[in-house]
């Protein structure tokens, strides 16, 4: 159906779906692993001080709160802007080039 | 949409646990072990293990990615360290 | 087919999302959807409580 094609643009699109069904399941599994890991990386960032490098060479630090599921907005606190601290803020993800934080790696074997 | 964002989840998965060099907009360069690529945003999560026992995590936004280069194929030891960094319990699926 | 105008969906939004998640994530869709829902709830709750304003006010990248 049209809707099915709209939802699954990558592997299936132009080919015969019966032939590619095994690949399709593999792709679902890969997407699950990748997405779960990404959400865990966001959870690891909660309450951490995060450094954001944004466009136009803007660099700011803030304490990460949460993200929306589409990864379009980050909710942060204590944002240190060049003009002072903004207690509560939303950062637009399209404004960001990269963000970084650090955690204890632990030393378990 | 750039080339990186158009890749399939299988192509991203094939890079897991490898050491990558990522070049991004405004001449940014980042290097680290690949923990994941978000299939929604194509954001790249790279980990570096610091000598002081900390891990530094850099995420490069998918929309800002220009090139991705594999520097090192990685190892079981690296993938175990990456997984134990973020996962509450080690997953049974990939053990041996 | 392409010439016809789009029909309104017959199913409810919640069902549509479940179906979409199933297509994208297969047998583990419920797990991912649970994690996403928890994350979105935290986001919504924090925004309600803290009323954050966009920074910068004007987007850097359009």
Tab-separated table of N, CA and C in Angstrom, chain A:
chain	number	residue	atom	x	y	z
A	1	UNK	N	0.827	-1.206	0.000
A	1	UNK	CA	0.000	0.000	0.000
A	1	UNK	C	0.858	1.252	0.000
A	2	UNK	N	0.248	2.348	-0.334
A	2	UNK	CA	0.985	3.616	-0.332
A	2	UNK	C	1.532	3.943	1.046
A	3	UNK	N	0.707	3.647	2.057
A	3	UNK	CA	1.091	3.995	3.409
A	3	UNK	C	2.304	3.187	3.858
A	4	UNK	N	2.314	1.923	3.494
A	4	UNK	CA	3.429	1.048	3.829
A	4	UNK	C	4.723	1.586	3.221
A	5	UNK	N	4.631	2.009	1.970
A	5	UNK	CA	5.817	2.551	1.300
A	5	UNK	C	6.280	3.836	1.957
A	6	UNK	N	5.328	4.628	2.409
A	6	UNK	CA	5.685	5.888	3.052
A	6	UNK	C	6.418	5.657	4.363
A	7	UNK	N	6.050	4.578	5.047
A	7	UNK	CA	6.657	4.302	6.346
A	7	UNK	C	8.029	3.662	6.217
A	8	UNK	N	8.234	2.937	5.174
A	8	UNK	CA	9.469	2.162	5.036
A	8	UNK	C	10.199	2.557	3.773
A	9	UNK	N	10.789	3.733	3.776
A	9	UNK	CA	11.352	4.264	2.543
A	9	UNK	C	12.638	3.572	2.077
A	10	UNK	N	13.391	2.997	2.998
A	10	UNK	CA	14.760	2.627	2.634
A	10	UNK	C	14.891	1.352	1.814
A	11	UNK	N	14.690	0.209	2.433
A	11	UNK	CA	15.025	-1.034	1.765
A	11	UNK	C	13.983	-1.463	0.741
A	12	UNK	N	12.732	-1.357	1.131
A	12	UNK	CA	11.675	-1.984	0.338
A	12	UNK	C	11.348	-1.225	-0.948
A	13	UNK	N	11.436	0.073	-0.871
A	13	UNK	CA	10.810	0.983	-1.826
A	13	UNK	C	10.536	0.447	-3.225
A	14	UNK	N	11.584	0.221	-4.037
A	14	UNK	CA	11.306	-0.053	-5.441
A	14	UNK	C	11.292	-1.542	-5.764
A	15	UNK	N	11.581	-2.400	-4.789
A	15	UNK	CA	11.755	-3.812	-5.124
A	15	UNK	C	10.560	-4.656	-4.688
A	16	UNK	N	10.606	-5.916	-5.071
A	16	UNK	CA	9.546	-6.855	-4.742
A	16	UNK	C	9.615	-7.200	-3.262
A	17	UNK	N	8.530	-6.969	-2.531
A	17	UNK	CA	8.607	-7.078	-1.075
A	17	UNK	C	8.794	-8.518	-0.601
A	18	UNK	N	8.323	-9.504	-1.349
A	18	UNK	CA	8.506	-10.893	-0.936
A	18	UNK	C	9.985	-11.273	-0.934
A	19	UNK	N	10.687	-10.840	-1.971
A	19	UNK	CA	12.117	-11.137	-2.096
A	19	UNK	C	12.900	-10.526	-0.942
A	20	UNK	N	12.506	-9.312	-0.554
A	20	UNK	CA	13.298	-8.573	0.419
A	20	UNK	C	12.809	-8.705	1.854
A	21	UNK	N	11.854	-9.591	2.118
A	21	UNK	CA	11.270	-9.607	3.457
A	21	UNK	C	12.285	-9.966	4.543
A	22	UNK	N	13.245	-10.844	4.212
A	22	UNK	CA	14.275	-11.197	5.193
A	22	UNK	C	15.131	-9.981	5.525
A	23	UNK	N	15.530	-9.253	4.490
A	23	UNK	CA	16.298	-8.026	4.686
A	23	UNK	C	15.503	-7.022	5.497
A	24	UNK	N	14.209	-6.994	5.248
A	24	UNK	CA	13.332	-6.051	5.937
A	24	UNK	C	13.310	-6.327	7.432
A	25	UNK	N	13.221	-7.611	7.807
A	25	UNK	CA	13.242	-7.970	9.227
A	25	UNK	C	14.601	-7.622	9.831
A	26	UNK	N	15.672	-7.885	9.083
A	26	UNK	CA	17.008	-7.519	9.566
A	26	UNK	C	17.105	-6.013	9.794
A	27	UNK	N	16.495	-5.272	8.889
A	27	UNK	CA	16.531	-3.816	9.029
A	27	UNK	C	15.745	-3.357	10.258
A	28	UNK	N	14.611	-3.993	10.516
A	28	UNK	CA	13.839	-3.671	11.731
A	28	UNK	C	14.667	-3.944	12.982
A	29	UNK	N	15.376	-5.069	12.978
A	29	UNK	CA	16.201	-5.421	14.148
A	29	UNK	C	17.320	-4.410	14.339
A	30	UNK	N	17.954	-4.029	13.238
A	30	UNK	CA	19.041	-3.048	13.317
A	30	UNK	C	18.501	-1.715	13.836
A	31	UNK	N	17.348	-1.319	13.318
A	31	UNK	CA	16.752	-0.043	13.741
A	31	UNK	C	16.433	-0.074	15.235
A	32	UNK	N	15.958	-1.234	15.718
A	32	UNK	CA	15.639	-1.374	17.146
A	32	UNK	C	16.882	-1.225	18.008
A	33	UNK	N	17.964	-1.928	17.638
A	33	UNK	CA	19.223	-1.851	18.404
A	33	UNK	C	19.722	-0.409	18.435
A	34	UNK	N	19.743	0.233	17.275
A	34	UNK	CA	20.287	1.588	17.171
A	34	UNK	C	19.447	2.597	17.960
A	35	UNK	N	18.129	2.463	17.841
A	35	UNK	CA	17.242	3.420	18.520
A	35	UNK	C	17.300	3.246	20.035
A	36	UNK	N	17.267	1.987	20.492
A	36	UNK	CA	17.346	1.765	21.939
A	36	UNK	C	18.642	2.347	22.495
A	37	UNK	N	19.746	2.126	21.801
A	37	UNK	CA	21.025	2.665	22.260
A	37	UNK	C	21.007	4.191	22.293
A	38	UNK	N	20.401	4.805	21.264
A	38	UNK	CA	20.390	6.268	21.255
A	38	UNK	C	19.586	6.813	22.435
A	39	UNK	N	18.427	6.194	22.690
A	39	UNK	CA	17.619	6.657	23.827
A	39	UNK	C	18.407	6.476	25.122
A	40	UNK	N	19.142	5.369	25.245
A	40	UNK	CA	19.969	5.175	26.454
A	40	UNK	C	21.060	6.229	26.565
A	41	UNK	N	21.601	6.654	25.438
A	41	UNK	CA	22.631	7.708	25.500
A	41	UNK	C	22.013	9.022	25.976
A	42	UNK	N	20.755	9.264	25.609
A	42	UNK	CA	20.071	10.473	26.100
A	42	UNK	C	19.772	10.357	27.596
A	43	UNK	N	19.363	9.154	28.024
A	43	UNK	CA	19.074	8.962	29.455
A	43	UNK	C	20.332	9.139	30.287
A	44	UNK	N	21.481	8.707	29.743
A	44	UNK	CA	22.758	8.859	30.459
A	44	UNK	C	23.138	10.331	30.604
A	45	UNK	N	22.543	11.177	29.788
A	45	UNK	CA	22.896	12.596	29.765
A	45	UNK	C	22.041	13.427	30.730
A	46	UNK	N	20.944	12.836	31.243
A	46	UNK	CA	20.032	13.572	32.125
A	46	UNK	C	20.777	14.066	33.369
A	47	UNK	N	20.605	15.339	33.673
A	47	UNK	CA	21.237	16.007	34.829
A	47	UNK	C	22.749	16.177	34.680
A	48	UNK	N	23.285	15.880	33.519
A	48	UNK	CA	24.713	16.107	33.277
A	48	UNK	C	24.920	17.470	32.623
A	49	UNK	N	26.113	18.024	32.861
A	49	UNK	CA	26.470	19.267	32.206
A	49	UNK	C	26.910	18.939	30.775
A	50	UNK	N	26.230	19.530	29.818
A	50	UNK	CA	26.477	19.206	28.404
A	50	UNK	C	26.994	20.439	27.677
A	51	UNK	N	28.000	20.202	26.842
A	51	UNK	CA	28.570	21.274	26.037
A	51	UNK	C	27.983	21.190	24.626
A	52	UNK	N	27.376	22.282	24.174
A	52	UNK	CA	26.771	22.311	22.846
A	52	UNK	C	27.598	23.191	21.912
A	53	UNK	N	27.997	22.636	20.784
A	53	UNK	CA	28.621	23.447	19.748
A	53	UNK	C	27.580	23.661	18.663
A	54	UNK	N	27.212	24.921	18.464
A	54	UNK	CA	26.114	25.234	17.556
A	54	UNK	C	26.651	25.970	16.335
A	55	UNK	N	25.746	26.263	15.398
A	55	UNK	CA	26.164	27.001	14.196
A	55	UNK	C	26.605	28.414	14.566
A	56	UNK	N	27.311	29.045	13.645
A	56	UNK	CA	27.827	30.411	13.838
A	56	UNK	C	28.826	30.465	15.003
A	57	UNK	N	29.503	29.331	15.243
A	57	UNK	CA	30.520	29.231	16.296
A	57	UNK	C	29.989	29.575	17.689
A	58	UNK	N	28.706	29.323	17.912
A	58	UNK	CA	28.115	29.520	19.239
A	58	UNK	C	28.395	28.285	20.090
A	59	UNK	N	28.972	28.479	21.265
A	59	UNK	CA	29.232	27.370	22.187
A	59	UNK	C	28.596	27.681	23.527
A	60	UNK	N	27.788	26.770	24.030
A	60	UNK	CA	27.128	26.983	25.329
A	60	UNK	C	27.129	25.698	26.147
A	61	UNK	N	27.003	25.858	27.459
A	61	UNK	CA	26.848	24.724	28.361
A	61	UNK	C	25.481	24.782	29.018
A	62	UNK	N	24.917	23.608	29.311
A	62	UNK	CA	23.639	23.563	30.020
A	62	UNK	C	23.467	22.185	30.641
A	63	UNK	N	22.575	22.107	31.629
A	63	UNK	CA	22.250	20.814	32.234
A	63	UNK	C	21.098	20.195	31.443
A	64	UNK	N	21.337	18.985	30.918
A	64	UNK	CA	20.340	18.351	30.055
A	64	UNK	C	19.147	17.856	30.864
A	65	UNK	N	17.927	18.079	30.319
A	65	UNK	CA	16.713	17.592	30.968
A	65	UNK	C	16.068	16.458	30.197
A	66	UNK	N	15.625	16.752	28.973
A	66	UNK	CA	14.937	15.742	28.169
A	66	UNK	C	14.913	16.169	26.709
A	67	UNK	N	14.588	15.194	25.866
A	67	UNK	CA	14.421	15.447	24.440
A	67	UNK	C	13.019	15.012	24.033
A	68	UNK	N	12.485	15.628	22.988
A	68	UNK	CA	11.256	15.062	22.420
A	68	UNK	C	11.630	13.848	21.559
A	69	UNK	N	10.638	13.022	21.217
A	69	UNK	CA	10.984	11.756	20.559
A	69	UNK	C	11.478	11.950	19.125
A	70	UNK	N	11.154	13.064	18.524
A	70	UNK	CA	11.608	13.302	17.155
A	70	UNK	C	13.000	13.932	17.096
A	71	UNK	N	13.593	14.163	18.263
A	71	UNK	CA	14.929	14.772	18.374
A	71	UNK	C	14.944	16.120	17.640
A	72	UNK	N	13.967	16.953	17.957
A	72	UNK	CA	13.891	18.299	17.382
A	72	UNK	C	14.197	19.371	18.421
A	73	UNK	N	13.933	19.056	19.722
A	73	UNK	CA	14.128	20.032	20.804
A	73	UNK	C	14.740	19.352	22.021
A	74	UNK	N	15.723	20.028	22.629
A	74	UNK	CA	16.271	19.585	23.905
A	74	UNK	C	15.823	20.570	24.982
A	75	UNK	N	15.276	20.016	26.064
A	75	UNK	CA	14.912	20.856	27.207
A	75	UNK	C	16.093	20.850	28.171
A	76	UNK	N	16.600	22.060	28.508
A	76	UNK	CA	17.788	22.171	29.357
A	76	UNK	C	17.557	23.200	30.470
A	77	UNK	N	18.436	23.152	31.488
A	77	UNK	CA	18.394	24.125	32.577
A	77	UNK	C	19.769	24.774	32.736
A	78	UNK	N	19.784	25.922	33.401
A	78	UNK	CA	21.038	26.637	33.667
A	78	UNK	C	21.898	26.804	32.422
A	79	UNK	N	21.281	27.277	31.381
A	79	UNK	CA	21.985	27.505	30.113
A	79	UNK	C	22.885	28.723	30.232
A	80	UNK	N	24.175	28.513	30.031
A	80	UNK	CA	25.125	29.622	30.137
A	80	UNK	C	25.321	30.253	28.775
A	81	UNK	N	24.596	31.334	28.536
A	81	UNK	CA	24.699	32.040	27.257
A	81	UNK	C	25.775	33.113	27.383
A	82	UNK	N	26.219	33.641	26.241
A	82	UNK	CA	27.212	34.735	26.311
A	82	UNK	C	26.685	35.939	27.092
A	83	UNK	N	25.359	36.058	27.237
A	83	UNK	CA	24.796	37.230	27.924
A	83	UNK	C	24.290	36.902	29.318
A	84	UNK	N	24.669	35.730	29.847
A	84	UNK	CA	24.211	35.388	31.190
A	84	UNK	C	23.516	34.038	31.213
A	85	UNK	N	23.003	33.685	32.389
A	85	UNK	CA	22.396	32.371	32.559
A	85	UNK	C	20.896	32.446	32.305
A	86	UNK	N	20.407	31.543	31.454
A	86	UNK	CA	18.955	31.390	31.283
A	86	UNK	C	18.540	30.136	32.039
A	87	UNK	N	17.699	30.326	33.034
A	87	UNK	CA	17.376	29.243	33.974
A	87	UNK	C	16.768	28.019	33.278
A	88	UNK	N	15.801	28.258	32.415
A	88	UNK	CA	15.153	27.156	31.688
A	88	UNK	C	15.117	27.495	30.206
A	89	UNK	N	15.474	26.525	29.359
A	89	UNK	CA	15.528	26.829	27.927
A	89	UNK	C	15.213	25.609	27.078
A	90	UNK	N	14.825	25.897	25.848
A	90	UNK	CA	14.710	24.862	24.817
A	90	UNK	C	15.751	25.172	23.745
A	91	UNK	N	16.504	24.158	23.358
A	91	UNK	CA	17.462	24.319	22.267
A	91	UNK	C	16.924	23.560	21.064
A	92	UNK	N	16.950	24.223	19.905
A	92	UNK	CA	16.503	23.565	18.671
A	92	UNK	C	17.622	22.656	18.154
A	93	UNK	N	17.319	21.406	17.961
A	93	UNK	CA	18.354	20.486	17.486
A	93	UNK	C	18.953	20.878	16.132
A	94	UNK	N	18.172	21.438	15.193
A	94	UNK	CA	18.797	21.869	13.932
A	94	UNK	C	19.840	22.977	14.110
A	95	UNK	N	19.846	23.680	15.269
A	95	UNK	CA	20.865	24.700	15.547
A	95	UNK	C	22.192	24.095	15.990
A	96	UNK	N	22.172	22.806	16.352
A	96	UNK	CA	23.346	22.151	16.951
A	96	UNK	C	24.176	21.437	15.876
A	97	UNK	N	25.497	21.523	16.010
A	97	UNK	CA	26.389	20.687	15.176
A	97	UNK	C	26.798	19.452	15.971
A	98	UNK	N	27.177	19.636	17.240
A	98	UNK	CA	27.518	18.487	18.082
A	98	UNK	C	27.311	18.847	19.544
A	99	UNK	N	27.188	17.821	20.385
A	99	UNK	CA	27.117	18.054	21.830
A	99	UNK	C	27.929	16.982	22.530
A	100	UNK	N	28.467	17.322	23.700
A	100	UNK	CA	29.326	16.354	24.390
A	100	UNK	C	29.152	16.433	25.892
A	101	UNK	N	29.411	15.315	26.544
A	101	UNK	CA	29.386	15.257	28.007
A	101	UNK	C	30.297	14.122	28.429
A	102	UNK	N	30.514	14.008	29.732
A	102	UNK	CA	31.399	12.937	30.158
A	102	UNK	C	30.800	12.189	31.345
A	103	UNK	N	31.060	10.898	31.419
A	103	UNK	CA	30.543	10.075	32.517
A	103	UNK	C	31.662	9.186	33.054
A	104	UNK	N	31.413	8.633	34.229
A	104	UNK	CA	32.366	7.691	34.795
A	104	UNK	C	32.324	6.395	33.993
A	105	UNK	N	33.476	5.952	33.504
A	105	UNK	CA	33.490	4.741	32.677
A	105	UNK	C	33.402	3.492	33.529
A	106	UNK	N	33.698	3.608	34.834
A	106	UNK	CA	33.702	2.424	35.687
A	106	UNK	C	34.892	1.548	35.327
A	107	UNK	N	35.180	0.624	36.170
A	107	UNK	CA	36.332	-0.235	35.899
A	107	UNK	C	35.978	-1.693	36.077
A	108	UNK	N	34.691	-2.022	35.797
A	108	UNK	CA	34.295	-3.416	35.970
A	108	UNK	C	34.787	-4.276	34.799
A	109	UNK	N	35.112	-5.525	35.096
A	109	UNK	CA	35.616	-6.423	34.055
A	109	UNK	C	34.508	-7.269	33.455
